[in-house]
Coordinates of C-alpha atoms in Angstrom, one line a residue:
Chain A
X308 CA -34.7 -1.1 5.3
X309 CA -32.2 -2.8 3.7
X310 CA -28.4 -2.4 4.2
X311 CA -27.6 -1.2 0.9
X312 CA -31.2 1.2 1.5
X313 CA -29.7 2.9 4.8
X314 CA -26.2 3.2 3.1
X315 CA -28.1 4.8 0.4
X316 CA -29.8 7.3 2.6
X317 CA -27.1 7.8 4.8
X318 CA -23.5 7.2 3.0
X319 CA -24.4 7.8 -0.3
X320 CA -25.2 12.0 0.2
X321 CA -22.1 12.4 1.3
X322 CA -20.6 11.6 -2.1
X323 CA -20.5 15.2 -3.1
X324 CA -19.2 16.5 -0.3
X325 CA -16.0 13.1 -0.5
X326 CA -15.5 13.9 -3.8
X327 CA -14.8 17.9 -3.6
X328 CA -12.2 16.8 -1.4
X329 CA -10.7 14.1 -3.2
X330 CA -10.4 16.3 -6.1
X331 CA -8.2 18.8 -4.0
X332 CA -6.0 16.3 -2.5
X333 CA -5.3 14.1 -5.8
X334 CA -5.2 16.7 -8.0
X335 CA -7.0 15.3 -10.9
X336 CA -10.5 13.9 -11.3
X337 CA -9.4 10.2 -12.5
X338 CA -7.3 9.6 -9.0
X339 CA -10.3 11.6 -7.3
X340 CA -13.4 9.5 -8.9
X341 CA -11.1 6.4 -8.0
X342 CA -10.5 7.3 -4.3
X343 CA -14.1 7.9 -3.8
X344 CA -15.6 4.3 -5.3
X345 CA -12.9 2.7 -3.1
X346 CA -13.7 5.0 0.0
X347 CA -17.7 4.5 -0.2
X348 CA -16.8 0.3 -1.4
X349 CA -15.0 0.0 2.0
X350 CA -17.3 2.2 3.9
X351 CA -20.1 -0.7 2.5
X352 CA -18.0 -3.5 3.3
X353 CA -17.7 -2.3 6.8
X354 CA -21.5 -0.6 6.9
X355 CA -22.4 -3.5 9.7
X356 CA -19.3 -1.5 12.3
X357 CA -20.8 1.9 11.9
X358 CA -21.9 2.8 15.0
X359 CA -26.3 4.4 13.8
X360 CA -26.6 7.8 15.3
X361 CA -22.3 8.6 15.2
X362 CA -21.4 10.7 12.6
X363 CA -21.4 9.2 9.2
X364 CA -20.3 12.1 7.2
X365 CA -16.4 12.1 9.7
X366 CA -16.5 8.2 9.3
X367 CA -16.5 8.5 5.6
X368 CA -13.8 11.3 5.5
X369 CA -11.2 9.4 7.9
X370 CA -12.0 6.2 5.6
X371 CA -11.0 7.8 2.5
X372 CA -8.5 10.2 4.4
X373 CA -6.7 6.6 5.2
X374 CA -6.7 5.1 1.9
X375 CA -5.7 8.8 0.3
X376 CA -2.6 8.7 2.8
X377 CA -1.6 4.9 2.3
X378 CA -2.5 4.6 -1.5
X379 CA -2.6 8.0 -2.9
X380 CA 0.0 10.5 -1.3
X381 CA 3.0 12.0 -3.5
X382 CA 5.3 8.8 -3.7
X383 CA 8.6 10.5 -2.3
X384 CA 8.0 11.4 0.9
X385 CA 10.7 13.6 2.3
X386 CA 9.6 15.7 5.3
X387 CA 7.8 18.6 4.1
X388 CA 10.2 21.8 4.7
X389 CA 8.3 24.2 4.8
X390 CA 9.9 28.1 5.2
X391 CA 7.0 30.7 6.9
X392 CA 10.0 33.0 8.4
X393 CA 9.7 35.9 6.7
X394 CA 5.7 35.5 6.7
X395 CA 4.3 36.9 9.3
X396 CA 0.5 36.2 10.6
X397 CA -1.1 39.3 9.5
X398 CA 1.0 39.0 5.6
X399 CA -1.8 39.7 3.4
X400 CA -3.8 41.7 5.5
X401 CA -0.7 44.0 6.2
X402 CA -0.1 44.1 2.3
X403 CA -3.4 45.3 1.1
X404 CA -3.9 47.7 4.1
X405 CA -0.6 49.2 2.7
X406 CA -2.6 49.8 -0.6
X407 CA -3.9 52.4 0.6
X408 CA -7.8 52.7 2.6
X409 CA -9.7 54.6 0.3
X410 CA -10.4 52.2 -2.6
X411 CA -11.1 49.4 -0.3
X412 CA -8.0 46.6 -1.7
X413 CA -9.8 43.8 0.3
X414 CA -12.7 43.7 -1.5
X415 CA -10.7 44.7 -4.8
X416 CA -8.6 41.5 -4.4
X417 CA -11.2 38.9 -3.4
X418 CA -13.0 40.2 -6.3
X419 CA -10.3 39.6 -8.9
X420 CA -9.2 36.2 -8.0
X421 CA -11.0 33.3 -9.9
X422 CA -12.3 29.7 -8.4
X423 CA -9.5 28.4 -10.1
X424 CA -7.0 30.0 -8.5
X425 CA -8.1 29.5 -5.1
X426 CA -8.5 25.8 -5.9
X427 CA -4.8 26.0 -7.1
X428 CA -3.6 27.7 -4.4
X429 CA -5.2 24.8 -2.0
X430 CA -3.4 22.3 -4.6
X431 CA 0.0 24.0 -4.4
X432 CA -0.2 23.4 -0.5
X433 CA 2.0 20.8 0.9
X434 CA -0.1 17.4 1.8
X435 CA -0.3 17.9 5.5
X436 CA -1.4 21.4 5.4
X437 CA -4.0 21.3 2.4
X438 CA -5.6 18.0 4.2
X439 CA -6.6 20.4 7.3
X440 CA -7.1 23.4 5.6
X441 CA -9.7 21.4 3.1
X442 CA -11.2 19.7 6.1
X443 CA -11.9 22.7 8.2
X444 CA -12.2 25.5 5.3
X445 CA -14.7 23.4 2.5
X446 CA -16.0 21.1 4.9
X447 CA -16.5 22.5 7.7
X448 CA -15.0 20.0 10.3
X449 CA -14.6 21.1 14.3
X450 CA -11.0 20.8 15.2
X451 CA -11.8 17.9 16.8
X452 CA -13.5 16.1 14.0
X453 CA -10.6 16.8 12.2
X454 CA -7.9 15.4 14.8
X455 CA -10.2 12.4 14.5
X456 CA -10.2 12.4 10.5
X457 CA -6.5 12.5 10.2
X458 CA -5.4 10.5 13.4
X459 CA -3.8 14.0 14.6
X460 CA -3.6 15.8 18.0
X461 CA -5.7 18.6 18.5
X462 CA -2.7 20.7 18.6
X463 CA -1.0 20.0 15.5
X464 CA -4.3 20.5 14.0
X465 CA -4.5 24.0 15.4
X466 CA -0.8 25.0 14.2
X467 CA -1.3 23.3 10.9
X468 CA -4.0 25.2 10.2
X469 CA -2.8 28.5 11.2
X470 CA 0.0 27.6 9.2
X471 CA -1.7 26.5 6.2
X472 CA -3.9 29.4 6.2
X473 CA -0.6 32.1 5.7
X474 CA 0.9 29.7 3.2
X475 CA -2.7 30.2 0.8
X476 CA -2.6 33.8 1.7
X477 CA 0.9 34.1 0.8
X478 CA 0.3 32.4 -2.5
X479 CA -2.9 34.1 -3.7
X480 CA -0.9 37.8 -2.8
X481 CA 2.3 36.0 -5.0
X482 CA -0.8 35.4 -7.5
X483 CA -2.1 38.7 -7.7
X484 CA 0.8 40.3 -7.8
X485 CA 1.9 38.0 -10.6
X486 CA -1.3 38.1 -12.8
X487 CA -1.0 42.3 -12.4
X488 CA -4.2 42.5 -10.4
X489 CA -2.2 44.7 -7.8
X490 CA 0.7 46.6 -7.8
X491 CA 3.0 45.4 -4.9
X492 CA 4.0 48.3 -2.4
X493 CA 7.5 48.3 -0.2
X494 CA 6.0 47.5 3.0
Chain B
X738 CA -7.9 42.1 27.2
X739 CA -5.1 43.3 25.0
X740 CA -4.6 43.6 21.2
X741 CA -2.2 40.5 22.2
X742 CA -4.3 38.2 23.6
X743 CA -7.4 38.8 21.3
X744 CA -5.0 38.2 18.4
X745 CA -4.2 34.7 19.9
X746 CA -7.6 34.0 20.0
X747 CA -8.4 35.0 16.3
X748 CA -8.9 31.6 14.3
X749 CA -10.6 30.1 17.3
X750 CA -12.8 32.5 17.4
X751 CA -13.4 32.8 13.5
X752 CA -13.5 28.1 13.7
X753 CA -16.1 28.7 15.9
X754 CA -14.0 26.8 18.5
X755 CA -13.5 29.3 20.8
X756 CA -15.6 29.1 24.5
X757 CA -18.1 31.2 25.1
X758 CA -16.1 33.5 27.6
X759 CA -13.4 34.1 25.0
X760 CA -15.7 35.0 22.4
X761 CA -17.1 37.6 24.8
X762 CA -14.1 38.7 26.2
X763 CA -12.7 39.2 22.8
X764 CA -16.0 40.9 21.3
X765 CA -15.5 43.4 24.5
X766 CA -11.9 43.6 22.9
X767 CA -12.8 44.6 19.7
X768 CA -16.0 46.9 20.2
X769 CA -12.9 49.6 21.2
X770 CA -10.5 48.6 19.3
X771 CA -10.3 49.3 15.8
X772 CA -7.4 47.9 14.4
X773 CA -8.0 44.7 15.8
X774 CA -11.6 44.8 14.5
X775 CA -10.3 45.1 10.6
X776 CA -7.5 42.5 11.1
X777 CA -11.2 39.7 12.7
X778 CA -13.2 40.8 9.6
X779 CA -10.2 40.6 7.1
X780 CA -10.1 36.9 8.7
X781 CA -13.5 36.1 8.4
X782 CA -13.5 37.8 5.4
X783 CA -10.8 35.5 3.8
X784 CA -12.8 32.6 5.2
X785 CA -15.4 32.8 3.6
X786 CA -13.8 34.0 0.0
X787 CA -12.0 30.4 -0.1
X788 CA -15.1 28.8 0.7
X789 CA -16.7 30.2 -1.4
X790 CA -14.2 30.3 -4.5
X791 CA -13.3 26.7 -3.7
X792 CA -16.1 24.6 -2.7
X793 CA -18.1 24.3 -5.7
X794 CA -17.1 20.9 -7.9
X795 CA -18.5 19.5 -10.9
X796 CA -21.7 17.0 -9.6
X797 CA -20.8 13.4 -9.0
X798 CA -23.8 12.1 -9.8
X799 CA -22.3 9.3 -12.6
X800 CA -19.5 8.5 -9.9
X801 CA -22.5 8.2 -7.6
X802 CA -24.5 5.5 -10.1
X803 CA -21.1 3.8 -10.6
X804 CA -21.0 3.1 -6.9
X805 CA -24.1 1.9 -7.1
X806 CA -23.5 -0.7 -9.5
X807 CA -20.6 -2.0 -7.9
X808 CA -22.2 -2.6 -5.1
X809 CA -25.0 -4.4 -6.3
X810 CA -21.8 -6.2 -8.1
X811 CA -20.3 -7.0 -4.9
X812 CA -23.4 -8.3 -3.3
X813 CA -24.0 -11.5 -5.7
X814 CA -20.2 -12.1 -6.0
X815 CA -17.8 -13.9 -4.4
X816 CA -16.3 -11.2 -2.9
X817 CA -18.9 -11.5 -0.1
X818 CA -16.1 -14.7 1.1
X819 CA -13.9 -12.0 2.7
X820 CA -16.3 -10.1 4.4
X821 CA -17.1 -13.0 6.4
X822 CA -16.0 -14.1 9.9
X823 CA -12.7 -16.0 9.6
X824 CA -13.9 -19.2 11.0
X825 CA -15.8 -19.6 7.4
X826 CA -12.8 -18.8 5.5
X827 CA -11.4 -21.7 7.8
X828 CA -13.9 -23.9 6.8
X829 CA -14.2 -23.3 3.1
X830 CA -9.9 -23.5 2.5
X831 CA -9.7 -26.3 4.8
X832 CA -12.7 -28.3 2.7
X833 CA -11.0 -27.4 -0.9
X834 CA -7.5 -28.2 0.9
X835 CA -9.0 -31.7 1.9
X836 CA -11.1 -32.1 -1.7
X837 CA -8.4 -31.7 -3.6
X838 CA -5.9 -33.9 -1.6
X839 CA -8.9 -36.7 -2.2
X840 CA -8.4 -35.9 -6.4
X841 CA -4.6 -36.5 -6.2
X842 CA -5.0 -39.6 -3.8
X843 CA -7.6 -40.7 -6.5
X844 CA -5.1 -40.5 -9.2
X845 CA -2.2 -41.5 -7.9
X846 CA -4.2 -44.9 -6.6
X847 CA -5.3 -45.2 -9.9
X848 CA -2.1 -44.6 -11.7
X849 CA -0.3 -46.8 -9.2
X850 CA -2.9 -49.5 -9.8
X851 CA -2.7 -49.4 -13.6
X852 CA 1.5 -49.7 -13.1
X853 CA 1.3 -52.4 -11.1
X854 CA -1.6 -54.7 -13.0
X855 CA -0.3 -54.5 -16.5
X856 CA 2.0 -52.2 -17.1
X857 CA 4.8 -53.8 -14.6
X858 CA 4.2 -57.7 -15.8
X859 CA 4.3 -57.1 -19.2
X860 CA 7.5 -54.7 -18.6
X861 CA 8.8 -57.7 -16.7
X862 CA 8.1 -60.1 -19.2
X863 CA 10.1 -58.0 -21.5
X864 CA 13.1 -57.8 -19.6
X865 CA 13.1 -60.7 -17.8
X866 CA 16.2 -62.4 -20.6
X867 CA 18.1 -59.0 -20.2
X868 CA 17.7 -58.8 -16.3
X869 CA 18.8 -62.4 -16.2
X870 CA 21.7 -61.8 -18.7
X871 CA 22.6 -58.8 -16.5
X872 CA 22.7 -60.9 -13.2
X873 CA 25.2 -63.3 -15.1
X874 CA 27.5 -60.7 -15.5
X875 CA 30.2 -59.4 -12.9
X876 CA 29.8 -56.0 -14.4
X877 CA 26.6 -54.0 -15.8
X878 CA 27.2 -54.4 -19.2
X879 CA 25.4 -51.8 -22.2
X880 CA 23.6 -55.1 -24.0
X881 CA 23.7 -55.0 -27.1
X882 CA 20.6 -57.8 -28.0
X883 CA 22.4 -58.7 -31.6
X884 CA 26.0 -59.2 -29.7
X885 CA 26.2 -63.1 -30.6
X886 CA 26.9 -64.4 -26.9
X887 CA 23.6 -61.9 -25.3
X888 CA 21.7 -63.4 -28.1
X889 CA 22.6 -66.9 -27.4
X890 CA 21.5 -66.3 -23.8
X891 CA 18.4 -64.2 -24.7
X892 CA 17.7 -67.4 -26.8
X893 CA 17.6 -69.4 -23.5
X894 CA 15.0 -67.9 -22.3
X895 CA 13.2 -67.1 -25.1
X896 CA 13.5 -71.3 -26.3
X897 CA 10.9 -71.3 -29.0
X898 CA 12.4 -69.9 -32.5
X899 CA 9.9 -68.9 -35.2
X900 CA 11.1 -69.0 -38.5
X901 CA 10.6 -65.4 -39.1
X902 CA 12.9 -62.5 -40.2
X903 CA 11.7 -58.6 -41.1
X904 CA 14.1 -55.8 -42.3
X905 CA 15.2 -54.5 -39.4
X906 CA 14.1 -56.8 -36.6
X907 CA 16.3 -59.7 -35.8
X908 CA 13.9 -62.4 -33.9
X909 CA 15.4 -63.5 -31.0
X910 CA 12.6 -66.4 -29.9
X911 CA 9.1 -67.0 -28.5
X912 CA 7.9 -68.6 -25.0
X913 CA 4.3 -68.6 -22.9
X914 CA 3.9 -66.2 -20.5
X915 CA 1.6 -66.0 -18.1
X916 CA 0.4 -62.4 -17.2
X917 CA -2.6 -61.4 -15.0
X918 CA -4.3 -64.6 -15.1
X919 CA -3.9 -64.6 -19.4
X920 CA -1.9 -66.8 -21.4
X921 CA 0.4 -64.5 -24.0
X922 CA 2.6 -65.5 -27.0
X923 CA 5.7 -63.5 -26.2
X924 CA 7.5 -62.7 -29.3
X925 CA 10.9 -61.2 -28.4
X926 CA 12.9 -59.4 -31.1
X927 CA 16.4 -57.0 -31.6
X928 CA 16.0 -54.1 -33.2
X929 CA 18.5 -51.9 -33.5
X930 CA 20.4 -52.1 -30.1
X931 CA 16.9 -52.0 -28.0
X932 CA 14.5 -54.6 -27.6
X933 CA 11.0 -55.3 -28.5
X934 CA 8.3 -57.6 -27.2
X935 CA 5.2 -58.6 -28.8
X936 CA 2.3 -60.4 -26.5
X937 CA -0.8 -62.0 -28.0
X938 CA -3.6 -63.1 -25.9
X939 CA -6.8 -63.8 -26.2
X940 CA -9.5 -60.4 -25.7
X941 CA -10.9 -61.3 -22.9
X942 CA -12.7 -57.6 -22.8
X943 CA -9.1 -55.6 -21.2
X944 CA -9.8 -52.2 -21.5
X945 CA -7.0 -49.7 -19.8
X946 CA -7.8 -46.4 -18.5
X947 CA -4.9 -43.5 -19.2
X948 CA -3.7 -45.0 -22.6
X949 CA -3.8 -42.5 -25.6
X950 CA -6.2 -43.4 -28.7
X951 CA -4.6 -43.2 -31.9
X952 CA -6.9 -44.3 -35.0
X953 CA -4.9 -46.1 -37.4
X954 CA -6.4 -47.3 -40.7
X955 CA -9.6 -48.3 -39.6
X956 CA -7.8 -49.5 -36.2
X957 CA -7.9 -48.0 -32.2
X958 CA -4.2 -48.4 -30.6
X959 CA -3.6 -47.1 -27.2
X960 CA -0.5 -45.9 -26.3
X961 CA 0.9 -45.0 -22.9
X962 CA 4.6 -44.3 -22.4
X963 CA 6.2 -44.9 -19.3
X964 CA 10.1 -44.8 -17.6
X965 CA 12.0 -47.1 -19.5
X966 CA 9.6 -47.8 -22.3
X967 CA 6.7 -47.5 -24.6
X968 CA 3.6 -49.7 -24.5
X969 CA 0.8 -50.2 -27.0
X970 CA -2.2 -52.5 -27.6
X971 CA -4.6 -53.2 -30.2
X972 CA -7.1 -55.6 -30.6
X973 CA -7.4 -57.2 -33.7
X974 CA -9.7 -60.8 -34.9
X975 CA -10.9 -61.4 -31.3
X976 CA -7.2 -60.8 -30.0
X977 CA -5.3 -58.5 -28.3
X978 CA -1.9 -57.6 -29.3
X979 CA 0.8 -55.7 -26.7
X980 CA 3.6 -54.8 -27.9
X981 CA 6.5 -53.1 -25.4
X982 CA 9.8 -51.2 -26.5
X983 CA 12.8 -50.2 -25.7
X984 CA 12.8 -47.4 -28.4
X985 CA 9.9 -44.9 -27.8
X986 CA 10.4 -43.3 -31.3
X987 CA 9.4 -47.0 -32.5
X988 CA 6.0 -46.5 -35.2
X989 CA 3.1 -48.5 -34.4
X990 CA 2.1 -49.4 -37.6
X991 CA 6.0 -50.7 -37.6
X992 CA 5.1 -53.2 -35.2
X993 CA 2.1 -53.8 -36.6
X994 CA 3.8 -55.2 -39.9
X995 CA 6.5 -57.1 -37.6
X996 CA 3.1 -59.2 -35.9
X997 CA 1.0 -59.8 -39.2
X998 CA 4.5 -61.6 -40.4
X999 CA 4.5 -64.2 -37.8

């Protein structure tokens, strides 16, 4: 086979799966389409220094993850503050147990909240958080693949997901709340 | 295990990253212990509602072909210089570097040649009264050809007079000169405050490279203007005609009138 045949086969399914992300992390579908051709256009360039047999799917992902932080991250970048104090690990799921048990609220709230809104809520996540949560929730990444993606430890991947995952909670209650879909209890 | 501990272990678990011990330990956990059980499948639970919610995107399947394109693009053109080793780079600047230093060299040579084989001698020629008027002098005088004592000594060395006058030119004398092998008429006149030569020699086939063309009724002049002055031939009646100034702005067709007098 030709190079540009085994990129085909083996780079090339992955576009899907690049772009999904990209949209998440840019925000709109222009930046997204754009980060994507340059990903996969670098991922050809350098096709002849991926190793066959490693994993081509994480190769792609830390390629574009690179060029999404150097290129593509919000321009001011001012350490990213971000205040969980008053959230505590079990937020949500204390919140809608406080509903009440009979009329099942879990399955009440998952039910009412659109695809949109979930993929806002992901958006509204500062960078460093929505890059992991992405990674591990959509795509599936081991910790590990992801420390590797996004030149992290394995640690601060650990604590920036756990972190990330009460900031979307948060925001999807705030949401609810918001839109009327449930009436917010004193807890 | 405690309610403690198996909460610690509660994303790992629900990754999938947890070991296999903890994932028993904790399953032991929560088989007895209910609260802990709701808070795992709320988890889970929330898992899989953002994957699912989230993970669907429009198909890139135009991004895909665009791809595609650009890297069939990329494969004929040149961009396939910078993939390359850096020894080739090396190679390919160093070649251009050493290419387009031949070009100048080439051109200056040539310009330098042309200088030096015609335009020089018949600049010298020109000048040669004035330079010799100016060696005369203690100071460096502004010469002023029509100044009665500069055009006494121009006369000197100029020692043949035509009887000739046009509007405008004042004719200061003729002599031989010998220029690259060819016998000229030098006609030397004042115009204005600057000076103007006229050269007639046989055409013995001169043709100079670098002079503008300018077609003149039914006539080829070249032109080429240099430093200190402006130089022009023209071949007329199996002769060729040079004429160098002082004044650039000077017309050829100007001069052209002042020759056809003599």
């Amino acid at each position: 086979m030709s190079k540009k045949e085994t990129f085909e086969a083996e780079a090339m399914i992955h576009v899907d799966s690049l772009y999904r992300t990209a949209l998440r992390m840019t925000k709109n579908e222009g930046d997204a389409e754009d980060l994507v051709q340059e990903t996969l256009m670098k991922a050809y360039r350098f096709w002849d220094k991926f190793e066959e047999g490693s994993n081509c799917r994480a190769w792609l992902f830390k390629i574009m993850t690179n060029i999404f932080i150097n290129n593509y991250r919000a321009k001011s970048r001012a350490p990213q503050v971000v205040d969980l104090q008053d959230v505590d690990d079990d937020f949500l799921f204390g919140q809608l147990s406080a509903l009440g048990p009979s009329d099942n609220p879990e399955q009440h709230f998952f039910a009412k909240v659109f695809d949109d809104d979930v993929k806002g809520a992901i958006e509204e996540l500062p960078e460093d958080f929505r890059l992991v949560v992405v990674l591990s929730f959509l795509e599936g990444f081991s910790y590990q693949e992801i420390a590797d993606i996004a030149g992290l430890q394995i640690g601060t991947v650990k604590s920036r997901l756990h972190r990330g995952r009460k900031l979307l909670q948060k925001a999807l209650w705030d949401y609810a709340v918001k839109n009327g879909f449930i009436k917010e209890t004193a807890r | 295990m405690t309610c403690e501990e198996a909460l610690r272990r509660l994303y790992e678990v629900i990754d999938k990253e947890a070991s296999e011990i903890d994932v028993k330990e904790v399953q032991e956990h929560l088989a007895h212990c209910e609260n802990c059980m709701a808070r795992y499948e709320f988890e889970a639970m929330f898992k899989t509602f953002v994957c699912d919610k989230a993970s669907s995107s429009p198909k890139a399947d135009d991004l895909k072909k665009r791809i595609l394109t650009r890297i069939d693009e990329s494969e004929d053109k040149p961009n396939r210089f910078f993939n390359r080793p850096f020894r080739y780079q090396a190679v390919i600047i160093a070649a251009a570097a050493a290419l387009i230093l031949c070009i100048v060299a080439a051109f200056s040579v040539a310009g330098y040649y042309r200088y030096h084989t015609f335009i020089e001698p018949f600049e010298n020629c020109h000048m040669a009264g004035v330079q010799a008027y100016r060696t005369s002098q203690a100071d460096d005088p502004a010469i002023d050809p029509r100044d009665p004592e500069v055009l006494a000594f121009l006369q000197k060395s100029i020692p043949v007079t035509v009887n000739d006058s046009m509007p405008g030119f004042l004719m200061i004398g003729s002599c031989l000169d010998n220029i690259q092998n060819c016998r000229f008429a030098h006609f030397q006149y004042a115009h204005d405050q600057s000076l103007v030569s006229l050269f007639v020699g046989n055409d013995d086939g001169i043709n100079l490279p670098g002079f503008e063309q300018v077609t003149i009724d039914g006539i080829d002049f070249y032109q080429y203007t240099c430093k200190s002055c402006q130089i022009m031939y023209w071949k007329e009646n199996g002769m060729i005609m040079v004429a160098v100034s002082e004044d650039k702005t000077l017309e050829l067709s100007e001069i052209r009138t002042v020759l056809s007098a003599i």
